[in-house]
Coordinates of C-alpha atoms in Angstrom, one line a residue:
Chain A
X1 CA 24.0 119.0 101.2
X2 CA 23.9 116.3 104.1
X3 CA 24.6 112.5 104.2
X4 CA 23.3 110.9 106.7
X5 CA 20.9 111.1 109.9
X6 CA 21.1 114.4 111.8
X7 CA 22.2 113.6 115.7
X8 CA 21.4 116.2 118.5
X9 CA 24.0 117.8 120.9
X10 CA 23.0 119.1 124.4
X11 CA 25.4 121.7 126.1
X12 CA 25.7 121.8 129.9
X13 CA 22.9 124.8 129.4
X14 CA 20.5 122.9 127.5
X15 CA 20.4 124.4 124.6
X16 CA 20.2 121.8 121.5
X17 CA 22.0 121.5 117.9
X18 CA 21.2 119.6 115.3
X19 CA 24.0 118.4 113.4
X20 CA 24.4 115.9 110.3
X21 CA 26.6 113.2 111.7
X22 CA 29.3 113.8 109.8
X23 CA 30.0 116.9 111.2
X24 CA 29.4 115.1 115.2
X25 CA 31.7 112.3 114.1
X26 CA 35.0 114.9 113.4
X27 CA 34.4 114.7 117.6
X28 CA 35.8 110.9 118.5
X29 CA 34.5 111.1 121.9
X30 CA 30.6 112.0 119.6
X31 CA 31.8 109.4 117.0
X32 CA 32.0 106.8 119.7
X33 CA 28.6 107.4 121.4
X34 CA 27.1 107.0 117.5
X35 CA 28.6 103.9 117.3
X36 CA 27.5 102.5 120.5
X37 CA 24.2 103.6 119.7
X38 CA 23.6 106.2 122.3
X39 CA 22.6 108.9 119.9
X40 CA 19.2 108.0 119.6
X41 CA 17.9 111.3 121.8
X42 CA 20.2 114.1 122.5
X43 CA 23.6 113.7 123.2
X44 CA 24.7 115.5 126.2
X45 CA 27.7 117.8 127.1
X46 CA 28.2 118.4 130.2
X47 CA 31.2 119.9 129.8
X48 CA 30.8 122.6 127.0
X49 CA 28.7 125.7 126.8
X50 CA 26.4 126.6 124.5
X51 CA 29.0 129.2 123.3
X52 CA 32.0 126.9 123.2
X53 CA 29.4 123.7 121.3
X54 CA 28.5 126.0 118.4
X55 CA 32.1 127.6 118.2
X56 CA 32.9 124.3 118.0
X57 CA 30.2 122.9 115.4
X58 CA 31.6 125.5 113.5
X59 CA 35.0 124.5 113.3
X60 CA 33.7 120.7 112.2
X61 CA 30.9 122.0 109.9
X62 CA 33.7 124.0 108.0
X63 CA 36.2 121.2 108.2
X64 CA 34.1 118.4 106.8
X65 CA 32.8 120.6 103.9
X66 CA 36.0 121.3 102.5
X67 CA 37.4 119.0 100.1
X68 CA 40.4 117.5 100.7
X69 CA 43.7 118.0 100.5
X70 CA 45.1 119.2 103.9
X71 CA 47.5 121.8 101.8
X72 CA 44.5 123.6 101.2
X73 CA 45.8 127.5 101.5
X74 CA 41.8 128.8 101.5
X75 CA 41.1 125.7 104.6
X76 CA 44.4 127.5 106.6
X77 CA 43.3 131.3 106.1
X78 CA 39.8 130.6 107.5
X79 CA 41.6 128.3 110.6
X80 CA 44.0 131.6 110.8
X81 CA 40.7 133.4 111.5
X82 CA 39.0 131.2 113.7
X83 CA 41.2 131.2 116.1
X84 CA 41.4 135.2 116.4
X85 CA 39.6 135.2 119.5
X86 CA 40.5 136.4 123.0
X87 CA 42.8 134.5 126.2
X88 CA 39.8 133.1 127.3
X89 CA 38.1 132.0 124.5
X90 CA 41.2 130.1 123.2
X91 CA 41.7 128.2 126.4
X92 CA 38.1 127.4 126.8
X93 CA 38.1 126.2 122.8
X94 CA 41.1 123.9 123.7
X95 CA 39.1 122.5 126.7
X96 CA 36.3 121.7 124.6
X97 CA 38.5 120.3 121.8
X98 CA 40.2 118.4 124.4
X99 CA 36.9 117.0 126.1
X100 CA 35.2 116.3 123.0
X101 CA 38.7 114.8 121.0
X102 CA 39.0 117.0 117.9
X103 CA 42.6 116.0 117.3
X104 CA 43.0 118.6 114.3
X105 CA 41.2 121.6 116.5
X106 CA 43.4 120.4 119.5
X107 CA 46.7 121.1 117.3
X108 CA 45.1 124.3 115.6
X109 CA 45.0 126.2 119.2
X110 CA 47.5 124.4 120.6
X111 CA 49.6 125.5 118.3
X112 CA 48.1 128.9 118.3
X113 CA 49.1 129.3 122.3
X114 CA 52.5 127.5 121.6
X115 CA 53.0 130.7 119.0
X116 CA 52.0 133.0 122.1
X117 CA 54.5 131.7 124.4
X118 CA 57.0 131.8 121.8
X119 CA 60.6 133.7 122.9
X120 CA 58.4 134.4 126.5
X121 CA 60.0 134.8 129.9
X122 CA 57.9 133.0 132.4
X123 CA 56.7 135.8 133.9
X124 CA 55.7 137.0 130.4
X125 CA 53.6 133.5 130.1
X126 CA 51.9 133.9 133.6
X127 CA 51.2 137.9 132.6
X128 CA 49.7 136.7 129.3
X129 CA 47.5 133.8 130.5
X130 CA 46.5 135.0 133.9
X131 CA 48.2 131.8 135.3
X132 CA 49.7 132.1 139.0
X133 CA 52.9 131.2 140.5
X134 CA 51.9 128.7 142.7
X135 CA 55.9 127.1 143.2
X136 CA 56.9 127.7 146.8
X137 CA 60.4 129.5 146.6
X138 CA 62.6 126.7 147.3
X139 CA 60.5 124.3 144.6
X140 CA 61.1 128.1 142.3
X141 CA 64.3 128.0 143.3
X142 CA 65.1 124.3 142.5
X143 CA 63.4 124.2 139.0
X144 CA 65.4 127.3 138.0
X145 CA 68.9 125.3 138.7
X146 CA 67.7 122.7 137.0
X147 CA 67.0 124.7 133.2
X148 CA 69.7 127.3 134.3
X149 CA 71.3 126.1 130.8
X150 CA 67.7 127.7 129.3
X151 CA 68.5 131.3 131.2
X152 CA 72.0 131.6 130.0
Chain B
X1 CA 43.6 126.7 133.9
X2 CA 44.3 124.2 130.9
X3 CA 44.5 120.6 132.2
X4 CA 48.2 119.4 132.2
X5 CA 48.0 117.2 129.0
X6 CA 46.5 120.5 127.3
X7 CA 49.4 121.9 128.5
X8 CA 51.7 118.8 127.2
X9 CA 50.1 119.4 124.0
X10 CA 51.3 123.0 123.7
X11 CA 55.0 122.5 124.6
X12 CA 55.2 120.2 122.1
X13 CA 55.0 122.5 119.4
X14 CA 57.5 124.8 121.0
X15 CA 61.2 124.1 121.6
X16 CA 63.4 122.1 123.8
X17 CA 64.7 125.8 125.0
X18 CA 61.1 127.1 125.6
X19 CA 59.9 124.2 127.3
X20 CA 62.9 124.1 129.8
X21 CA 62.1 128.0 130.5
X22 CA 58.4 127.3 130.4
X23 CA 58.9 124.9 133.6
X24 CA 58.7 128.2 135.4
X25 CA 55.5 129.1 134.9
X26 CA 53.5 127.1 136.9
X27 CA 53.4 123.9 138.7
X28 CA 51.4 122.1 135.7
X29 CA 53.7 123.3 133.6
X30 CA 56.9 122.0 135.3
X31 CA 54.8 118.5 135.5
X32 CA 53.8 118.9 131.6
X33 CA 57.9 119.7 130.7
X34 CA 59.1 117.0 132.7
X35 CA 56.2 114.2 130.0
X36 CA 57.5 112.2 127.8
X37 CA 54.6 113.3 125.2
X38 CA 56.8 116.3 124.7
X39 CA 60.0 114.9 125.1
X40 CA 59.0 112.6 122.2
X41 CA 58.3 115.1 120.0
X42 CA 61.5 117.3 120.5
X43 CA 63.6 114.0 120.0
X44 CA 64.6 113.2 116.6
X45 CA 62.1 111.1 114.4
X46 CA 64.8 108.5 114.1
X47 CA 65.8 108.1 117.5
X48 CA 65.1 104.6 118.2
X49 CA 67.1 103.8 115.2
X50 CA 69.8 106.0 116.0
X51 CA 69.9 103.7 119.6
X52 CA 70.5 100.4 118.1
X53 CA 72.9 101.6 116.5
X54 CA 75.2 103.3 119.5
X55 CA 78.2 102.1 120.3
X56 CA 77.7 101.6 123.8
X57 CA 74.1 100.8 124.6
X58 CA 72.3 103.7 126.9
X59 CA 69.8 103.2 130.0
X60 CA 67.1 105.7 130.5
X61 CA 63.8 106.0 132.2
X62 CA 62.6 109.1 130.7
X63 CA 62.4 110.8 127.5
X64 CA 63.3 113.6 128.8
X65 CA 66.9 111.9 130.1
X66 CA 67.8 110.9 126.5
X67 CA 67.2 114.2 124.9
X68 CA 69.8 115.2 127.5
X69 CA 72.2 112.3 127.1
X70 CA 72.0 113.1 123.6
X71 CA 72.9 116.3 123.7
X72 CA 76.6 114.9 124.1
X73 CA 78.5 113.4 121.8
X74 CA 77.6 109.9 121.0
X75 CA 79.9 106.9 118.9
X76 CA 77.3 105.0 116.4
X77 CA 78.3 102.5 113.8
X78 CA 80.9 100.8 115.3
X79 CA 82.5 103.8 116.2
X80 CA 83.1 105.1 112.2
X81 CA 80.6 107.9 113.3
X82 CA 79.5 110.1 116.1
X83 CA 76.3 112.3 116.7
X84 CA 74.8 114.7 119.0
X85 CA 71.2 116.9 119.2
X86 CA 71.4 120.4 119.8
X87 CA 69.8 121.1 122.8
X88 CA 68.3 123.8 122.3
X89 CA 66.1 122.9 119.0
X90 CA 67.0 119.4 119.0
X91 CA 68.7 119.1 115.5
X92 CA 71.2 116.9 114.8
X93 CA 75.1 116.9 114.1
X94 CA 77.3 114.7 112.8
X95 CA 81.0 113.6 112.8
X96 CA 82.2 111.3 110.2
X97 CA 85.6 110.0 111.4
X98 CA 88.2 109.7 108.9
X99 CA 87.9 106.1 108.4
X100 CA 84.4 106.7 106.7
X101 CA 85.9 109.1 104.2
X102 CA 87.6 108.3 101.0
X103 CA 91.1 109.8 101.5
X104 CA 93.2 108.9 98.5
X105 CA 96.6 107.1 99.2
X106 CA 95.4 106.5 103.2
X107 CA 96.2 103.0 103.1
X108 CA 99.7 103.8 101.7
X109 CA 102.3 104.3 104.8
X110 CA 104.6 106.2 102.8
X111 CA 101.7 109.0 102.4
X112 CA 99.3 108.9 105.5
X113 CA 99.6 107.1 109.0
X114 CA 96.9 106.3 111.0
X115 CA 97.2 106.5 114.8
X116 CA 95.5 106.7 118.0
X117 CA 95.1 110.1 119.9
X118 CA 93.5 111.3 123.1
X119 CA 92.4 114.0 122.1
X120 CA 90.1 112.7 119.6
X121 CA 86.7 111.2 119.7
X122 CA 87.4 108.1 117.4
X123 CA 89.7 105.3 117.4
X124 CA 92.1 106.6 115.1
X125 CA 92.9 109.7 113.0
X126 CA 95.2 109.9 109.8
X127 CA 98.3 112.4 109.5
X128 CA 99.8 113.4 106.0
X129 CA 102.9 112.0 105.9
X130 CA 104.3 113.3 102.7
X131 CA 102.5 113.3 99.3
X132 CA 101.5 116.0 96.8
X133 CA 97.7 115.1 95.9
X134 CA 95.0 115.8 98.5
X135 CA 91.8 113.9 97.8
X136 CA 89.3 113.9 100.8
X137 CA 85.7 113.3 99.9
X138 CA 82.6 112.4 102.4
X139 CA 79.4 111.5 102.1
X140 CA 75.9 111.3 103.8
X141 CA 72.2 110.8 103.2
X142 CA 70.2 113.2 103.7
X143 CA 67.9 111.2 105.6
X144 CA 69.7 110.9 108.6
X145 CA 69.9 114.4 108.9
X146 CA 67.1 116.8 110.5
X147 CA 64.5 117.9 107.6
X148 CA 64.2 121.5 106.4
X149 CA 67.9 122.3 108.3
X150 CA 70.5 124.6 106.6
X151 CA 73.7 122.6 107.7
X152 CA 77.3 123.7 107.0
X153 CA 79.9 120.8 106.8
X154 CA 83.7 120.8 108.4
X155 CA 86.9 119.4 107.7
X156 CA 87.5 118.5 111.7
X157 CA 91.6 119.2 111.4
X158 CA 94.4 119.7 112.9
X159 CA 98.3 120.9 111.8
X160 CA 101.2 118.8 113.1
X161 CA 103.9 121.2 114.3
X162 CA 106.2 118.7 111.0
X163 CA 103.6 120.4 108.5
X164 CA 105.1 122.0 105.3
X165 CA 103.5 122.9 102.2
X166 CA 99.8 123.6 103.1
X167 CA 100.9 127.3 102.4
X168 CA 101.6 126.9 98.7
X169 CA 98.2 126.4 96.9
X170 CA 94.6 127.0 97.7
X171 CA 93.0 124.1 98.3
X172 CA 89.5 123.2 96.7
X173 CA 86.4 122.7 98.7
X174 CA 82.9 121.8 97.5
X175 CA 79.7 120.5 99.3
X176 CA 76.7 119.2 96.8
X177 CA 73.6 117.3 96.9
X178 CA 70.9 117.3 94.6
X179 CA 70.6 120.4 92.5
X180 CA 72.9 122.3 95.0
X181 CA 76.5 123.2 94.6
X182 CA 78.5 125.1 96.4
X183 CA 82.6 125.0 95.1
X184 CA 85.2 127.0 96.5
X185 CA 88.7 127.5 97.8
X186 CA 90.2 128.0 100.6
X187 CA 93.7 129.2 101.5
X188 CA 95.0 127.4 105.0
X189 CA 98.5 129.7 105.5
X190 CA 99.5 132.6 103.5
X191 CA 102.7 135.5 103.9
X192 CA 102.7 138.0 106.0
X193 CA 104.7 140.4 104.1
X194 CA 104.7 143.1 107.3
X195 CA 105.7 140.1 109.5
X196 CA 107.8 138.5 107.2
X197 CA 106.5 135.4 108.5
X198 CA 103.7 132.3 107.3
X199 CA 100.2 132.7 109.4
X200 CA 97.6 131.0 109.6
X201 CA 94.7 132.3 107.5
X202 CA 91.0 132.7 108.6
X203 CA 89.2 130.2 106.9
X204 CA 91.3 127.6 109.3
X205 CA 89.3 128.6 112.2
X206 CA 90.0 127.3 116.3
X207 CA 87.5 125.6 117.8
X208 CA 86.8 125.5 121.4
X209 CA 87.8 121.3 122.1
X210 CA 91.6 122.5 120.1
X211 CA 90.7 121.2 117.1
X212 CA 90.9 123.2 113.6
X213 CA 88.3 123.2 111.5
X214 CA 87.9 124.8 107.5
X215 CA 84.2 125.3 106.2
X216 CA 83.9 123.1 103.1
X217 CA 80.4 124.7 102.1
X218 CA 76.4 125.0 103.5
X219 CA 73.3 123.3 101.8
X220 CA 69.6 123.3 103.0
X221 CA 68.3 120.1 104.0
X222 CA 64.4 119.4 102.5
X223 CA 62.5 116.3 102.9
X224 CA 64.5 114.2 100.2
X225 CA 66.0 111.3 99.9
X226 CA 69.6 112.4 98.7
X227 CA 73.4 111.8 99.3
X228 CA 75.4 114.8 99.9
X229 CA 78.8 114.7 98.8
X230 CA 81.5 117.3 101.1
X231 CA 85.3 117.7 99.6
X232 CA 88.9 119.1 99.8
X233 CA 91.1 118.8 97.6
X234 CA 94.3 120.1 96.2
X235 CA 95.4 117.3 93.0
X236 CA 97.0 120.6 90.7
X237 CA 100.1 121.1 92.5
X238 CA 103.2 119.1 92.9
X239 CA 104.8 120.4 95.5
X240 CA 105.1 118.2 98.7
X241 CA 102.5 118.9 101.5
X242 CA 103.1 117.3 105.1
X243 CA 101.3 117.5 108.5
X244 CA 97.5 117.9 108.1
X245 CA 95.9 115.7 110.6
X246 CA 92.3 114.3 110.2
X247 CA 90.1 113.5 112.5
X248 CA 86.8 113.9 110.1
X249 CA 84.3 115.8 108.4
X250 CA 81.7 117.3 110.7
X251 CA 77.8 118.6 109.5
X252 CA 76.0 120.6 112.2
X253 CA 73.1 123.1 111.8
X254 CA 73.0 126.5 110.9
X255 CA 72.0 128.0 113.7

């Protein structure tokens, strides 16, 4: 069941999706190019993969066919599941969520990665998220002083 | 790498203590735990109330600074109460001085005297000069406190070296608000029989600023609108009681 035109998305690959505009408009930066009227031809992402766009279609496709409310237990479960997916995949979800401004996918794996680092050292973070120490020692050493209350 | 306002985003939903050990990590990361996005959030929701309402008005340029400030005792309603966050999850506590309790016969000289001490946060406290019936009752809206919280409420104390009769009966404690209800009693000083000698039971605990302070009872905290009621009271026995000073009934979370 659709309501109203279908709009195309591009991804930085070319590869096109068709998508009723509901499902484009849960993306505000998408919505915004609708209502300007740029969404005539394809829209295009520069910015997300093929991969990441129908990861992410996904996540709006099942969010605007479920009826509200937001307590929704079955709605919570499948957003549980979505976001089962590798490092990689997470970070490169929250780029796209970020780029394209899906404020309740943002929070989802935001929140996801913010239940990672949970009770983690920060060498447990950088181990975790392949991120590198890039402080020079004294800047280390400075920041350290600084939250010594955190280490206590 | 995530973008530093991706980054922002995810400390957000952490902790005051995680961030602060997350600005570790990484450059970005110190930058994102130093934002004011995050600092917002770990704030409490009522902050900018909280501000108009301090006693002495506070500068800061950054979120961040407040959290900290707040972390420190702070006077609020013309100095009848005082608050502080817990800097580690950023829930609050309060003190209620004795002036915003109901404390039968206080305005009676022959029973209580107020006076000004050093050692205590708020104008005044009140000393039991002589009198049999101990009424103390305080109150609080929920509201002002930090939602879904367990918080344990304390008569903030103190026994002046004149103090008889607090060894006689129990005293009677009770903390309710909405359907909870906790009642209990608590002995301050009991007989050693070994010692021979009056000692100070455990329910009066020490604190660490040389305060006393007795547990009046816990509740949990929800999201309603409701007025919880803390007392301690001893109105069954006639014998004479002296020397409990008051500085206030104090709520802080259960950690």
């Amino acid at each position: 069941m659709s309501y109203g035109r279908k709009i195309t998305l591009k991804s930085s690959d070319g590869e096109t999706f068709e998508v009723d505009e509901a499902v484009g408009s849960e993306s505000q930066t998408i919505k915004h190019m609708i209502e300007d009227d740029c969404a005539d031809n394809a829209i295009p992402l520069p910015n997300v993969t093929s991969k990441m766009l129908s990861k992410v279609i996904e996540y709006c496709k099942k969010h605007v066919e479920t009826p509200k409310p937001d307590d929704n237990d079955e709605l919570k479960a499948w957003d549980a599941d979505f976001v089962k997916v590798d490092q990689a995949t997470l970070f490169d979800i929250i780029l796209a969520a970020n780029y394209l401004n899906i404020n309740s996918l943002l929070d989802l794996t935001c929140q996801t990665v913010a239940d990672m680092i949970k009770d983690k050292t920060p060498e447990e973070i950088r181990k975790t998220f392949h991120i590198k120490n890039d402080f020079t020692p004294e800047a280390e050493e400075e920041v350290r002083k600084e939250n010594q209350w955190a280490f206590e | 790498m995530l973008p530093e306002d991706c980054v922002c985003t995810i400390l957000s939903f952490t902790s005051p203590l995680q961030t602060s050990k997350s600005s570790l990590v990484s450059t970005t990361f110190r930058s994102a735990s130093e934002s004011d996005v995050v600092w917002d959030r770990f704030l409490p929701p009522d902050y900018q109330d909280l501000l108009l309402r301090l006693v002495k008005p506070l500068k800061f340029s950054a979120k961040k600074e407040l959290f900290f400030h707040l972390c420190n005792w702070v006077l609020i309603d013309g100095g009848r109460k005082s608050f502080k966050i817990d800097k580690s999850s950023g829930k609050k506590s309060y003190l209620l001085s004795a002036r915003e309790l109901f404390i039968a016969w206080s305005d009676e000289p022959m029973y209580w005297i107020w006076k000004h001490i050093s050692q205590s946060r708020f104008g005044e406290v009140v000393e039991l000069r002589t009198g049999c019936w101990i009424e103390i009752h305080g109150k609080i809206k929920t509201p002002m406190l930090s939602k879904n919280t367990t918080y344990v409420a304390y008569l903030k104390m103190r026994i002046s070296n004149r103090a008889y009769g607090l060894n006689t009966t129990p005293f009677e404690i009770s903390v309710e608000v909405g359907k909870q209800a906790s009642h209990g009693t608590v002995c301050l000083y009991g007989h050693d029989r070994e010692k021979q000698q009056t000692v100070r039971m455990e329910m009066l605990r020490e604190r660490e600023d040389g305060w006393m302070e007795v547990e009046l009872g816990e509740f949990f905290n929800g999201e309603n609108d409701e007025e919880v009621k803390m007392s301690f009271t001893e109105t069954k026995d006639y014998h004479l009681k002296a020397g409990l000073v008051i500085e206030g009934i104090e709520l802080r979370p259960k950690l």
